[in-house]
Short mmCIF file of N, CA and C in Angstrom, two decimals:
data_model
loop_
_atom_site.label_atom_id
_atom_site.label_comp_id
_atom_site.label_asym_id
_atom_site.label_seq_id
_atom_site.Cartn_x
_atom_site.Cartn_y
_atom_site.Cartn_z
N UNK A 1 -0.70 -34.53 24.19
CA UNK A 1 -0.09 -35.85 24.06
C UNK A 1 -0.91 -36.73 23.12
N UNK A 2 -0.20 -37.45 22.24
CA UNK A 2 -0.89 -38.32 21.28
C UNK A 2 -1.53 -39.50 21.98
N UNK A 3 -2.60 -40.00 21.36
CA UNK A 3 -3.35 -41.10 21.96
C UNK A 3 -3.41 -42.30 21.02
N UNK A 4 -3.34 -43.48 21.60
CA UNK A 4 -3.45 -44.74 20.85
C UNK A 4 -4.82 -45.36 21.18
N UNK A 5 -5.58 -45.73 20.14
CA UNK A 5 -6.90 -46.34 20.38
C UNK A 5 -6.77 -47.85 20.55
N UNK A 6 -7.39 -48.35 21.63
CA UNK A 6 -7.40 -49.79 21.91
C UNK A 6 -8.85 -50.26 21.98
N UNK A 7 -9.22 -51.14 21.07
CA UNK A 7 -10.58 -51.68 21.05
C UNK A 7 -10.59 -53.00 21.81
N UNK A 8 -11.39 -53.04 22.86
CA UNK A 8 -11.44 -54.25 23.68
C UNK A 8 -12.84 -54.70 23.97
N UNK A 9 -12.95 -55.78 24.71
CA UNK A 9 -14.26 -56.28 25.13
C UNK A 9 -14.21 -56.56 26.63
N UNK A 10 -15.29 -56.21 27.31
CA UNK A 10 -15.33 -56.39 28.77
C UNK A 10 -15.32 -57.87 29.12
N UNK A 11 -14.69 -58.16 30.27
CA UNK A 11 -14.59 -59.54 30.75
C UNK A 11 -15.61 -59.75 31.86
N UNK A 12 -16.36 -60.81 31.73
CA UNK A 12 -17.32 -61.15 32.78
C UNK A 12 -16.63 -62.00 33.85
N UNK A 13 -15.85 -62.96 33.36
CA UNK A 13 -15.16 -63.87 34.28
C UNK A 13 -13.69 -63.46 34.39
N UNK A 14 -13.21 -63.35 35.64
CA UNK A 14 -11.83 -62.91 35.83
C UNK A 14 -11.00 -63.97 36.57
N UNK A 15 -11.47 -65.20 36.57
CA UNK A 15 -10.75 -66.29 37.24
C UNK A 15 -9.52 -66.72 36.46
N UNK A 16 -8.72 -67.60 37.07
CA UNK A 16 -7.47 -68.06 36.45
C UNK A 16 -7.71 -68.80 35.14
N UNK A 17 -8.73 -69.66 35.12
CA UNK A 17 -9.02 -70.45 33.92
C UNK A 17 -9.42 -69.54 32.75
N UNK A 18 -10.29 -68.55 33.04
CA UNK A 18 -10.75 -67.62 32.01
C UNK A 18 -9.59 -66.77 31.50
N UNK A 19 -8.71 -66.35 32.41
CA UNK A 19 -7.55 -65.54 32.04
C UNK A 19 -6.60 -66.32 31.15
N UNK A 20 -6.37 -67.59 31.51
CA UNK A 20 -5.49 -68.45 30.71
C UNK A 20 -6.05 -68.67 29.31
N UNK A 21 -7.36 -68.86 29.24
CA UNK A 21 -8.03 -69.06 27.94
C UNK A 21 -7.88 -67.83 27.07
N UNK A 22 -7.99 -66.65 27.68
CA UNK A 22 -7.81 -65.39 26.94
C UNK A 22 -6.41 -65.30 26.34
N UNK A 23 -5.43 -65.58 27.18
CA UNK A 23 -4.03 -65.50 26.71
C UNK A 23 -3.76 -66.49 25.59
N UNK A 24 -4.32 -67.67 25.71
CA UNK A 24 -4.15 -68.69 24.67
C UNK A 24 -4.79 -68.25 23.35
N UNK A 25 -5.79 -67.37 23.46
CA UNK A 25 -6.49 -66.87 22.26
C UNK A 25 -5.84 -65.58 21.72
N UNK A 26 -4.67 -65.23 22.27
CA UNK A 26 -3.96 -64.03 21.79
C UNK A 26 -4.49 -62.73 22.35
N UNK A 27 -5.22 -62.83 23.47
CA UNK A 27 -5.79 -61.64 24.11
C UNK A 27 -4.99 -61.30 25.39
N UNK A 28 -4.96 -60.00 25.74
CA UNK A 28 -4.27 -59.57 26.96
C UNK A 28 -5.32 -59.12 27.98
N UNK A 29 -5.35 -59.73 29.16
CA UNK A 29 -6.29 -59.29 30.22
C UNK A 29 -5.85 -57.92 30.74
N UNK A 30 -6.81 -57.01 30.91
CA UNK A 30 -6.50 -55.65 31.37
C UNK A 30 -7.50 -55.22 32.45
N UNK A 31 -7.07 -54.22 33.23
CA UNK A 31 -7.95 -53.62 34.23
C UNK A 31 -7.86 -52.10 34.09
N UNK A 32 -9.01 -51.44 34.16
CA UNK A 32 -9.06 -49.98 34.11
C UNK A 32 -9.52 -49.46 35.46
N UNK A 33 -8.61 -48.76 36.14
CA UNK A 33 -8.91 -48.17 37.46
C UNK A 33 -9.20 -46.67 37.31
N UNK A 34 -9.65 -46.05 38.39
CA UNK A 34 -9.78 -44.59 38.42
C UNK A 34 -11.15 -44.05 38.10
N UNK A 35 -12.07 -44.92 37.65
CA UNK A 35 -13.43 -44.47 37.35
C UNK A 35 -14.38 -44.81 38.49
N UNK A 36 -15.67 -44.76 38.21
CA UNK A 36 -16.67 -45.12 39.23
C UNK A 36 -16.57 -46.59 39.61
N UNK A 37 -16.28 -47.42 38.60
CA UNK A 37 -16.13 -48.86 38.82
C UNK A 37 -14.83 -49.34 38.17
N UNK A 38 -14.28 -50.40 38.74
CA UNK A 38 -13.10 -51.04 38.13
C UNK A 38 -13.60 -51.87 36.95
N UNK A 39 -13.00 -51.66 35.77
CA UNK A 39 -13.44 -52.38 34.58
C UNK A 39 -12.40 -53.42 34.17
N UNK A 40 -12.85 -54.64 33.96
CA UNK A 40 -11.98 -55.72 33.47
C UNK A 40 -12.28 -55.89 31.99
N UNK A 41 -11.24 -55.88 31.18
CA UNK A 41 -11.46 -56.08 29.75
C UNK A 41 -10.26 -56.79 29.13
N UNK A 42 -10.40 -57.14 27.88
CA UNK A 42 -9.31 -57.80 27.16
C UNK A 42 -9.24 -57.24 25.75
N UNK A 43 -8.04 -57.26 25.18
CA UNK A 43 -7.84 -56.78 23.80
C UNK A 43 -6.72 -57.60 23.17
N UNK A 44 -6.68 -57.70 21.83
CA UNK A 44 -5.63 -58.47 21.17
C UNK A 44 -4.24 -57.92 21.51
N UNK A 45 -3.26 -58.82 21.70
CA UNK A 45 -1.93 -58.33 22.09
C UNK A 45 -1.31 -57.39 21.06
N UNK A 46 -1.69 -57.53 19.79
CA UNK A 46 -1.17 -56.62 18.74
C UNK A 46 -1.64 -55.18 18.95
N UNK A 47 -2.77 -55.00 19.65
CA UNK A 47 -3.32 -53.65 19.89
C UNK A 47 -2.40 -52.81 20.78
N UNK A 48 -1.51 -53.47 21.53
CA UNK A 48 -0.64 -52.76 22.48
C UNK A 48 0.76 -52.49 21.93
N UNK A 49 1.01 -52.91 20.70
CA UNK A 49 2.33 -52.78 20.09
C UNK A 49 2.84 -51.33 20.12
N UNK A 50 1.96 -50.39 19.73
CA UNK A 50 2.37 -48.98 19.62
C UNK A 50 2.49 -48.26 20.95
N UNK A 51 1.88 -48.80 21.99
CA UNK A 51 1.89 -48.10 23.28
C UNK A 51 2.92 -48.70 24.25
N UNK A 52 3.30 -49.97 24.00
CA UNK A 52 4.24 -50.64 24.91
C UNK A 52 5.68 -50.62 24.38
N UNK A 53 5.85 -51.03 23.11
CA UNK A 53 7.21 -51.17 22.57
C UNK A 53 7.67 -49.87 21.90
N UNK A 54 7.78 -48.82 22.70
CA UNK A 54 8.19 -47.51 22.18
C UNK A 54 8.80 -46.68 23.32
N UNK A 55 9.78 -45.83 22.99
CA UNK A 55 10.33 -44.95 24.02
C UNK A 55 9.41 -43.76 24.32
N UNK A 56 8.44 -43.54 23.41
CA UNK A 56 7.50 -42.43 23.57
C UNK A 56 6.41 -42.78 24.58
N UNK A 57 5.72 -41.75 25.06
CA UNK A 57 4.62 -41.97 26.00
C UNK A 57 3.33 -41.50 25.34
N UNK A 58 2.30 -42.33 25.40
CA UNK A 58 1.01 -41.99 24.82
C UNK A 58 -0.10 -42.21 25.84
N UNK A 59 -1.20 -41.50 25.65
CA UNK A 59 -2.40 -41.84 26.40
C UNK A 59 -3.13 -42.91 25.58
N UNK A 60 -4.08 -43.58 26.20
CA UNK A 60 -4.84 -44.61 25.50
C UNK A 60 -6.31 -44.24 25.46
N UNK A 61 -6.93 -44.41 24.30
CA UNK A 61 -8.38 -44.26 24.19
C UNK A 61 -8.93 -45.68 24.11
N UNK A 62 -9.56 -46.11 25.19
CA UNK A 62 -10.05 -47.49 25.28
C UNK A 62 -11.52 -47.53 24.90
N UNK A 63 -11.83 -48.31 23.88
CA UNK A 63 -13.21 -48.45 23.40
C UNK A 63 -13.78 -49.78 23.89
N UNK A 64 -14.83 -49.68 24.72
CA UNK A 64 -15.47 -50.88 25.27
C UNK A 64 -16.99 -50.78 25.16
N UNK A 65 -17.57 -51.71 24.50
CA UNK A 65 -19.04 -51.80 24.40
C UNK A 65 -19.68 -50.46 24.02
N UNK A 66 -19.11 -49.78 23.05
CA UNK A 66 -19.68 -48.50 22.59
C UNK A 66 -19.29 -47.29 23.42
N UNK A 67 -18.56 -47.48 24.51
CA UNK A 67 -18.12 -46.37 25.35
C UNK A 67 -16.61 -46.18 25.20
N UNK A 68 -16.16 -44.93 25.36
CA UNK A 68 -14.72 -44.68 25.28
C UNK A 68 -14.21 -44.10 26.60
N UNK A 69 -12.99 -44.50 26.95
CA UNK A 69 -12.35 -44.05 28.19
C UNK A 69 -10.94 -43.57 27.85
N UNK A 70 -10.58 -42.42 28.39
CA UNK A 70 -9.22 -41.91 28.23
C UNK A 70 -8.40 -42.40 29.41
N UNK A 71 -7.22 -42.95 29.14
CA UNK A 71 -6.43 -43.54 30.23
C UNK A 71 -4.94 -43.47 29.94
N UNK A 72 -4.15 -43.80 30.98
CA UNK A 72 -2.71 -43.96 30.78
C UNK A 72 -2.32 -45.36 31.27
N UNK A 73 -1.28 -45.89 30.67
CA UNK A 73 -0.78 -47.19 31.06
C UNK A 73 -0.07 -47.04 32.41
N UNK A 74 -0.52 -47.80 33.42
CA UNK A 74 0.05 -47.64 34.76
C UNK A 74 1.02 -48.75 35.13
N UNK A 75 0.70 -49.97 34.74
CA UNK A 75 1.58 -51.09 35.09
C UNK A 75 1.43 -52.20 34.05
N UNK A 76 2.52 -52.90 33.82
CA UNK A 76 2.49 -53.97 32.81
C UNK A 76 3.31 -55.15 33.30
N UNK A 77 2.79 -56.35 33.08
CA UNK A 77 3.51 -57.57 33.48
C UNK A 77 3.87 -58.37 32.23
N UNK A 78 5.14 -58.80 32.17
CA UNK A 78 5.62 -59.61 31.05
C UNK A 78 5.95 -61.02 31.55
N UNK A 79 5.84 -61.98 30.63
CA UNK A 79 6.28 -63.33 30.94
C UNK A 79 7.81 -63.32 31.01
N UNK A 80 8.41 -63.79 32.12
CA UNK A 80 9.87 -63.72 32.26
C UNK A 80 10.63 -64.56 31.23
N UNK A 81 9.97 -65.54 30.64
CA UNK A 81 10.64 -66.41 29.67
C UNK A 81 10.41 -65.93 28.23
N UNK A 82 9.13 -65.74 27.86
CA UNK A 82 8.80 -65.40 26.47
C UNK A 82 8.71 -63.90 26.21
N UNK A 83 8.64 -63.09 27.28
CA UNK A 83 8.50 -61.62 27.15
C UNK A 83 7.12 -61.21 26.62
N UNK A 84 6.18 -62.16 26.56
CA UNK A 84 4.82 -61.82 26.14
C UNK A 84 4.13 -61.00 27.23
N UNK A 85 3.20 -60.12 26.81
CA UNK A 85 2.46 -59.32 27.79
C UNK A 85 1.46 -60.22 28.50
N UNK A 86 1.52 -60.23 29.82
CA UNK A 86 0.60 -61.07 30.61
C UNK A 86 -0.61 -60.28 31.11
N UNK A 87 -0.37 -59.02 31.50
CA UNK A 87 -1.45 -58.24 32.11
C UNK A 87 -1.10 -56.75 32.07
N UNK A 88 -2.11 -55.90 31.88
CA UNK A 88 -1.88 -54.45 31.87
C UNK A 88 -2.91 -53.75 32.75
N UNK A 89 -2.42 -52.81 33.55
CA UNK A 89 -3.29 -51.93 34.34
C UNK A 89 -3.31 -50.56 33.70
N UNK A 90 -4.51 -50.02 33.51
CA UNK A 90 -4.67 -48.66 33.01
C UNK A 90 -5.30 -47.80 34.10
N UNK A 91 -5.03 -46.50 34.04
CA UNK A 91 -5.64 -45.57 34.99
C UNK A 91 -6.44 -44.53 34.20
N UNK A 92 -7.71 -44.40 34.54
CA UNK A 92 -8.59 -43.49 33.79
C UNK A 92 -8.25 -42.02 34.04
N UNK A 93 -8.25 -41.25 32.97
CA UNK A 93 -7.98 -39.81 33.05
C UNK A 93 -9.29 -39.03 33.11
N UNK A 94 -9.26 -37.91 33.86
CA UNK A 94 -10.42 -37.02 33.94
C UNK A 94 -9.96 -35.61 33.57
N UNK A 95 -10.74 -34.95 32.72
CA UNK A 95 -10.35 -33.64 32.17
C UNK A 95 -9.93 -32.63 33.21
N UNK A 96 -10.61 -32.63 34.37
CA UNK A 96 -10.36 -31.60 35.40
C UNK A 96 -9.44 -32.07 36.52
N UNK A 97 -8.80 -33.23 36.32
CA UNK A 97 -7.96 -33.80 37.38
C UNK A 97 -6.53 -33.97 36.87
N UNK A 98 -5.57 -33.33 37.58
CA UNK A 98 -4.17 -33.43 37.17
C UNK A 98 -3.65 -34.85 37.38
N UNK A 99 -2.68 -35.21 36.53
CA UNK A 99 -2.08 -36.55 36.60
C UNK A 99 -0.57 -36.40 36.54
N UNK A 100 0.15 -37.28 37.24
CA UNK A 100 1.61 -37.29 37.18
C UNK A 100 2.05 -38.45 36.31
N UNK A 101 2.95 -38.14 35.36
CA UNK A 101 3.38 -39.15 34.38
C UNK A 101 4.83 -38.87 33.98
N UNK A 102 5.55 -39.94 33.62
CA UNK A 102 6.93 -39.78 33.15
C UNK A 102 6.92 -39.58 31.65
N UNK A 103 7.62 -38.54 31.17
CA UNK A 103 7.72 -38.30 29.73
C UNK A 103 9.19 -38.18 29.34
N UNK A 104 9.54 -38.56 28.11
CA UNK A 104 10.94 -38.47 27.69
C UNK A 104 11.37 -37.02 27.46
N UNK A 105 12.68 -36.78 27.54
CA UNK A 105 13.20 -35.45 27.21
C UNK A 105 13.59 -35.42 25.73
N UNK A 106 13.62 -34.22 25.17
CA UNK A 106 14.09 -34.06 23.79
C UNK A 106 15.14 -32.96 23.78
N UNK A 107 16.36 -33.32 23.41
CA UNK A 107 17.46 -32.35 23.37
C UNK A 107 17.37 -31.55 22.08
N UNK A 108 17.42 -30.21 22.21
CA UNK A 108 17.44 -29.33 21.03
C UNK A 108 18.59 -28.33 21.18
N UNK A 109 18.98 -27.72 20.07
CA UNK A 109 20.03 -26.71 20.09
C UNK A 109 21.42 -27.32 19.98
N UNK A 110 22.41 -26.46 19.83
CA UNK A 110 23.80 -26.88 19.72
C UNK A 110 24.60 -26.25 20.85
N UNK A 111 25.26 -27.06 21.61
CA UNK A 111 26.03 -26.58 22.76
C UNK A 111 27.43 -26.12 22.34
N UNK A 112 27.82 -24.88 22.70
CA UNK A 112 29.18 -24.41 22.41
C UNK A 112 30.23 -25.31 23.06
N UNK A 113 29.89 -25.85 24.24
CA UNK A 113 30.81 -26.73 24.94
C UNK A 113 31.07 -28.03 24.20
N UNK A 114 30.01 -28.57 23.57
CA UNK A 114 30.15 -29.79 22.78
C UNK A 114 30.94 -29.48 21.51
N UNK A 115 30.66 -28.34 20.90
CA UNK A 115 31.37 -27.92 19.69
C UNK A 115 32.87 -27.76 19.96
N UNK A 116 33.21 -27.38 21.19
CA UNK A 116 34.61 -27.16 21.57
C UNK A 116 35.30 -28.46 22.00
N UNK A 117 34.58 -29.59 21.92
CA UNK A 117 35.20 -30.87 22.25
C UNK A 117 34.66 -31.54 23.49
N UNK A 118 33.67 -30.93 24.14
CA UNK A 118 33.06 -31.53 25.33
C UNK A 118 32.12 -32.66 24.96
N UNK A 119 31.72 -33.44 25.96
CA UNK A 119 30.83 -34.58 25.72
C UNK A 119 29.52 -34.36 26.47
N UNK A 120 28.40 -34.46 25.74
CA UNK A 120 27.09 -34.30 26.37
C UNK A 120 26.71 -35.60 27.06
N UNK A 121 26.43 -35.52 28.36
CA UNK A 121 25.99 -36.70 29.12
C UNK A 121 24.57 -36.45 29.60
N UNK A 122 23.64 -37.29 29.18
CA UNK A 122 22.24 -37.17 29.61
C UNK A 122 22.07 -37.97 30.90
N UNK A 123 21.70 -37.29 31.98
CA UNK A 123 21.56 -37.92 33.29
C UNK A 123 20.15 -38.49 33.45
N UNK A 124 19.13 -37.73 33.04
CA UNK A 124 17.73 -38.17 33.14
C UNK A 124 17.06 -38.14 31.77
N UNK A 125 16.79 -39.32 31.22
CA UNK A 125 16.16 -39.40 29.89
C UNK A 125 14.65 -39.21 29.97
N UNK A 126 14.09 -39.40 31.17
CA UNK A 126 12.66 -39.18 31.39
C UNK A 126 12.48 -38.34 32.64
N UNK A 127 11.44 -37.51 32.64
CA UNK A 127 11.14 -36.68 33.80
C UNK A 127 9.67 -36.83 34.17
N UNK A 128 9.39 -36.77 35.49
CA UNK A 128 8.00 -36.83 35.95
C UNK A 128 7.40 -35.43 35.85
N UNK A 129 6.24 -35.34 35.20
CA UNK A 129 5.54 -34.06 35.10
C UNK A 129 4.10 -34.23 35.59
N UNK A 130 3.54 -33.12 36.06
CA UNK A 130 2.15 -33.13 36.53
C UNK A 130 1.37 -32.11 35.73
N UNK A 131 0.22 -32.52 35.19
CA UNK A 131 -0.58 -31.61 34.37
C UNK A 131 -1.99 -32.17 34.19
N UNK A 132 -2.87 -31.32 33.69
CA UNK A 132 -4.18 -31.79 33.27
C UNK A 132 -3.98 -32.65 32.02
N UNK A 133 -4.82 -33.67 31.79
CA UNK A 133 -4.64 -34.55 30.63
C UNK A 133 -4.46 -33.80 29.31
N UNK A 134 -5.21 -32.70 29.12
CA UNK A 134 -5.12 -31.95 27.85
C UNK A 134 -3.80 -31.19 27.71
N UNK A 135 -3.08 -31.02 28.82
CA UNK A 135 -1.82 -30.26 28.80
C UNK A 135 -0.58 -31.16 28.87
N UNK A 136 -0.79 -32.47 28.92
CA UNK A 136 0.37 -33.37 29.02
C UNK A 136 1.24 -33.27 27.77
N UNK A 137 2.55 -33.06 27.95
CA UNK A 137 3.43 -32.93 26.78
C UNK A 137 3.88 -34.30 26.24
N UNK A 138 4.19 -34.35 24.94
CA UNK A 138 4.75 -35.58 24.36
C UNK A 138 6.17 -35.79 24.86
N UNK A 139 6.85 -34.67 25.12
CA UNK A 139 8.23 -34.72 25.63
C UNK A 139 8.54 -33.39 26.31
N UNK A 140 9.61 -33.37 27.10
CA UNK A 140 10.08 -32.13 27.73
C UNK A 140 11.25 -31.63 26.90
N UNK A 141 11.14 -30.40 26.39
CA UNK A 141 12.17 -29.82 25.54
C UNK A 141 13.34 -29.29 26.39
N UNK A 142 14.54 -29.76 26.08
CA UNK A 142 15.75 -29.32 26.78
C UNK A 142 16.66 -28.63 25.77
N UNK A 143 16.74 -27.30 25.85
CA UNK A 143 17.54 -26.51 24.91
C UNK A 143 18.95 -26.30 25.48
N UNK A 144 19.95 -26.93 24.83
CA UNK A 144 21.31 -26.88 25.34
C UNK A 144 22.17 -25.80 24.65
N UNK A 145 21.50 -24.88 23.94
CA UNK A 145 22.22 -23.86 23.15
C UNK A 145 23.26 -23.06 23.93
N UNK A 146 22.98 -22.77 25.21
CA UNK A 146 23.91 -21.93 25.95
C UNK A 146 24.91 -22.68 26.80
N UNK A 147 24.95 -24.00 26.69
CA UNK A 147 25.78 -24.78 27.61
C UNK A 147 27.25 -24.82 27.20
N UNK A 148 28.09 -24.34 28.11
CA UNK A 148 29.53 -24.37 27.89
C UNK A 148 30.10 -25.65 28.52
N UNK A 149 31.37 -25.91 28.25
CA UNK A 149 32.02 -27.09 28.81
C UNK A 149 32.03 -27.03 30.35
N UNK A 150 31.65 -28.13 30.96
CA UNK A 150 31.64 -28.20 32.42
C UNK A 150 30.32 -27.77 33.06
N UNK A 151 29.38 -27.27 32.25
CA UNK A 151 28.10 -26.80 32.80
C UNK A 151 27.08 -27.93 32.91
N UNK A 152 26.15 -27.73 33.86
CA UNK A 152 25.04 -28.67 34.06
C UNK A 152 23.72 -27.98 33.76
N UNK A 153 22.75 -28.75 33.27
CA UNK A 153 21.41 -28.22 32.98
C UNK A 153 20.47 -28.75 34.05
N UNK A 154 19.96 -27.84 34.89
CA UNK A 154 19.06 -28.23 35.99
C UNK A 154 17.60 -28.09 35.57
N UNK A 155 16.71 -28.81 36.26
CA UNK A 155 15.27 -28.76 35.94
C UNK A 155 14.69 -27.35 36.09
N UNK A 156 15.33 -26.52 36.88
CA UNK A 156 14.84 -25.14 37.09
C UNK A 156 14.89 -24.32 35.80
N UNK A 157 15.71 -24.76 34.83
CA UNK A 157 15.82 -24.04 33.55
C UNK A 157 14.71 -24.40 32.57
N UNK A 158 13.93 -25.41 32.90
CA UNK A 158 12.89 -25.88 31.99
C UNK A 158 11.67 -24.97 32.03
N UNK A 159 11.05 -24.78 30.88
CA UNK A 159 9.79 -24.02 30.82
C UNK A 159 8.69 -24.90 31.41
N UNK A 160 7.92 -24.35 32.32
CA UNK A 160 6.88 -25.14 32.98
C UNK A 160 5.55 -24.40 32.97
N UNK A 161 5.17 -23.92 31.79
CA UNK A 161 3.92 -23.15 31.67
C UNK A 161 2.68 -24.03 31.82
N UNK A 162 2.67 -25.15 31.08
CA UNK A 162 1.47 -26.00 31.04
C UNK A 162 1.55 -27.18 32.00
N UNK A 163 2.74 -27.44 32.49
CA UNK A 163 2.92 -28.59 33.38
C UNK A 163 3.99 -28.26 34.43
N UNK A 164 4.01 -29.06 35.48
CA UNK A 164 4.98 -28.86 36.55
C UNK A 164 5.92 -30.06 36.61
N UNK A 165 7.23 -29.79 36.62
CA UNK A 165 8.21 -30.87 36.72
C UNK A 165 8.32 -31.29 38.19
N UNK A 166 8.10 -32.58 38.44
CA UNK A 166 8.03 -33.09 39.82
C UNK A 166 9.38 -33.63 40.31
N UNK A 167 10.40 -32.80 40.23
CA UNK A 167 11.73 -33.19 40.70
C UNK A 167 12.31 -32.05 41.53
N UNK A 168 13.21 -32.34 42.48
CA UNK A 168 13.86 -31.27 43.24
C UNK A 168 14.63 -30.32 42.32
N UNK A 169 14.79 -29.07 42.74
CA UNK A 169 15.46 -28.05 41.91
C UNK A 169 16.89 -28.42 41.53
N UNK A 170 17.55 -29.25 42.36
CA UNK A 170 18.95 -29.58 42.09
C UNK A 170 19.10 -30.81 41.17
N UNK A 171 17.98 -31.27 40.58
CA UNK A 171 18.04 -32.42 39.66
C UNK A 171 18.70 -32.02 38.35
N UNK A 172 19.75 -32.75 37.98
CA UNK A 172 20.48 -32.47 36.73
C UNK A 172 19.85 -33.28 35.59
N UNK A 173 19.51 -32.58 34.49
CA UNK A 173 18.95 -33.27 33.32
C UNK A 173 20.10 -33.78 32.44
N UNK A 174 21.07 -32.90 32.18
CA UNK A 174 22.23 -33.27 31.38
C UNK A 174 23.40 -32.37 31.72
N UNK A 175 24.58 -32.73 31.27
CA UNK A 175 25.76 -31.90 31.50
C UNK A 175 26.74 -32.05 30.36
N UNK A 176 27.58 -31.02 30.16
CA UNK A 176 28.62 -31.09 29.15
C UNK A 176 29.93 -31.35 29.88
N UNK A 177 30.42 -32.56 29.73
CA UNK A 177 31.65 -32.94 30.42
C UNK A 177 32.87 -32.65 29.55
N UNK A 178 33.97 -32.35 30.21
CA UNK A 178 35.22 -32.08 29.49
C UNK A 178 35.79 -33.43 29.06
N UNK A 179 35.99 -33.61 27.77
CA UNK A 179 36.53 -34.87 27.27
C UNK A 179 38.02 -34.97 27.60
N UNK A 180 38.56 -36.17 27.57
CA UNK A 180 39.99 -36.37 27.87
C UNK A 180 40.85 -35.61 26.88
N UNK A 181 40.44 -35.63 25.62
CA UNK A 181 41.21 -34.94 24.58
C UNK A 181 41.23 -33.43 24.85
N UNK A 182 40.05 -32.89 25.23
CA UNK A 182 39.97 -31.44 25.51
C UNK A 182 40.79 -31.09 26.75
N UNK A 183 40.76 -31.99 27.76
CA UNK A 183 41.52 -31.76 28.99
C UNK A 183 43.03 -31.78 28.71
N UNK A 184 43.42 -32.73 27.88
CA UNK A 184 44.84 -32.86 27.52
C UNK A 184 45.32 -31.63 26.75
N UNK A 185 44.46 -31.18 25.83
CA UNK A 185 44.80 -29.99 25.02
C UNK A 185 44.93 -28.76 25.90
N UNK A 186 44.02 -28.65 26.90
CA UNK A 186 44.05 -27.51 27.83
C UNK A 186 45.31 -27.54 28.68
N UNK A 187 45.71 -28.76 29.12
CA UNK A 187 46.92 -28.90 29.93
C UNK A 187 48.17 -28.56 29.13
N UNK A 188 48.18 -29.01 27.87
CA UNK A 188 49.32 -28.72 27.00
C UNK A 188 49.42 -27.24 26.71
N UNK A 189 48.24 -26.60 26.52
CA UNK A 189 48.22 -25.16 26.25
C UNK A 189 48.74 -24.39 27.47
N UNK A 190 48.36 -24.87 28.68
CA UNK A 190 48.80 -24.23 29.92
C UNK A 190 50.31 -24.37 30.10
N UNK A 191 50.82 -25.57 29.76
CA UNK A 191 52.27 -25.81 29.86
C UNK A 191 53.04 -24.91 28.89
N UNK A 192 52.52 -24.82 27.69
CA UNK A 192 53.17 -24.00 26.64
C UNK A 192 53.18 -22.53 27.07
N UNK A 193 52.09 -22.10 27.70
CA UNK A 193 51.99 -20.71 28.16
C UNK A 193 53.00 -20.44 29.26
N UNK A 194 53.13 -21.42 30.18
CA UNK A 194 54.10 -21.29 31.29
C UNK A 194 55.51 -21.22 30.73
N UNK A 195 55.78 -22.09 29.74
CA UNK A 195 57.10 -22.12 29.13
C UNK A 195 57.43 -20.81 28.45
N UNK A 196 56.41 -20.24 27.82
CA UNK A 196 56.61 -18.95 27.11
C UNK A 196 56.88 -17.82 28.09
N UNK A 197 56.22 -17.88 29.26
CA UNK A 197 56.41 -16.82 30.26
C UNK A 197 57.81 -16.88 30.89
N UNK A 198 58.36 -18.12 31.06
CA UNK A 198 59.67 -18.28 31.67
C UNK A 198 60.74 -17.62 30.82
N UNK A 199 60.58 -17.70 29.51
CA UNK A 199 61.54 -17.07 28.58
C UNK A 199 61.50 -15.56 28.77
#
C-alpha cells in the first residue's frame, strides 16, 4: 500500500485555547495511538489533502522531531459548516502486527452478461481486509470475466493470499442484473417461440 508523508511537530499543550490557536494558524491537531505513548502533534492542513480527499486508501508516514512512525488514518472530524478538518486520529502500525482496514475494490475484466445487455451493480465499493502492514493491498481486485446475466460475485471468489477479507461468505460484492430492455427482449423471444410452436 502506498504511503503519504506528513511532516508535523509535537504539541506540548493540548488545551482548548492551544488547539484553537493551532487551527487559526492553519494547523490540524492530531493524535497518534497504538505506540508506547500517545503522541499529540499538529501539521498544516494542506499536508492531509492527498490522504483525506481521495477514494483511495493510503498509510501515513508521520515525521516528528526526527522520528518516523507508520500509521493509518483512524478517525477524522470536520467542521459541520465549513467542512474544514478539525481533528485527526492516527493508529500506529507495527510490522509484525496485523491490522484491519477498509480498501476500495477494483473491477477488472469484461462480463459476458453485461455484454449481452445486463447491468453491473456494485453492492460493496469497499471491503474490510486484515493483513500485516507490508501486505496491505491498495485495492481488492474483482475479476468479472466469467459473470453471466443474473449472477452474483461473492467474497469467497476473491483471492486472499496476502490478506483475509473480513466479511461473511454470503457477502455480495457485485452482480449482473437483467436490464429491462434485456428482459423485454427475452419475453418477446419467448412469445415468438410459443407462437411458432402453435403453428
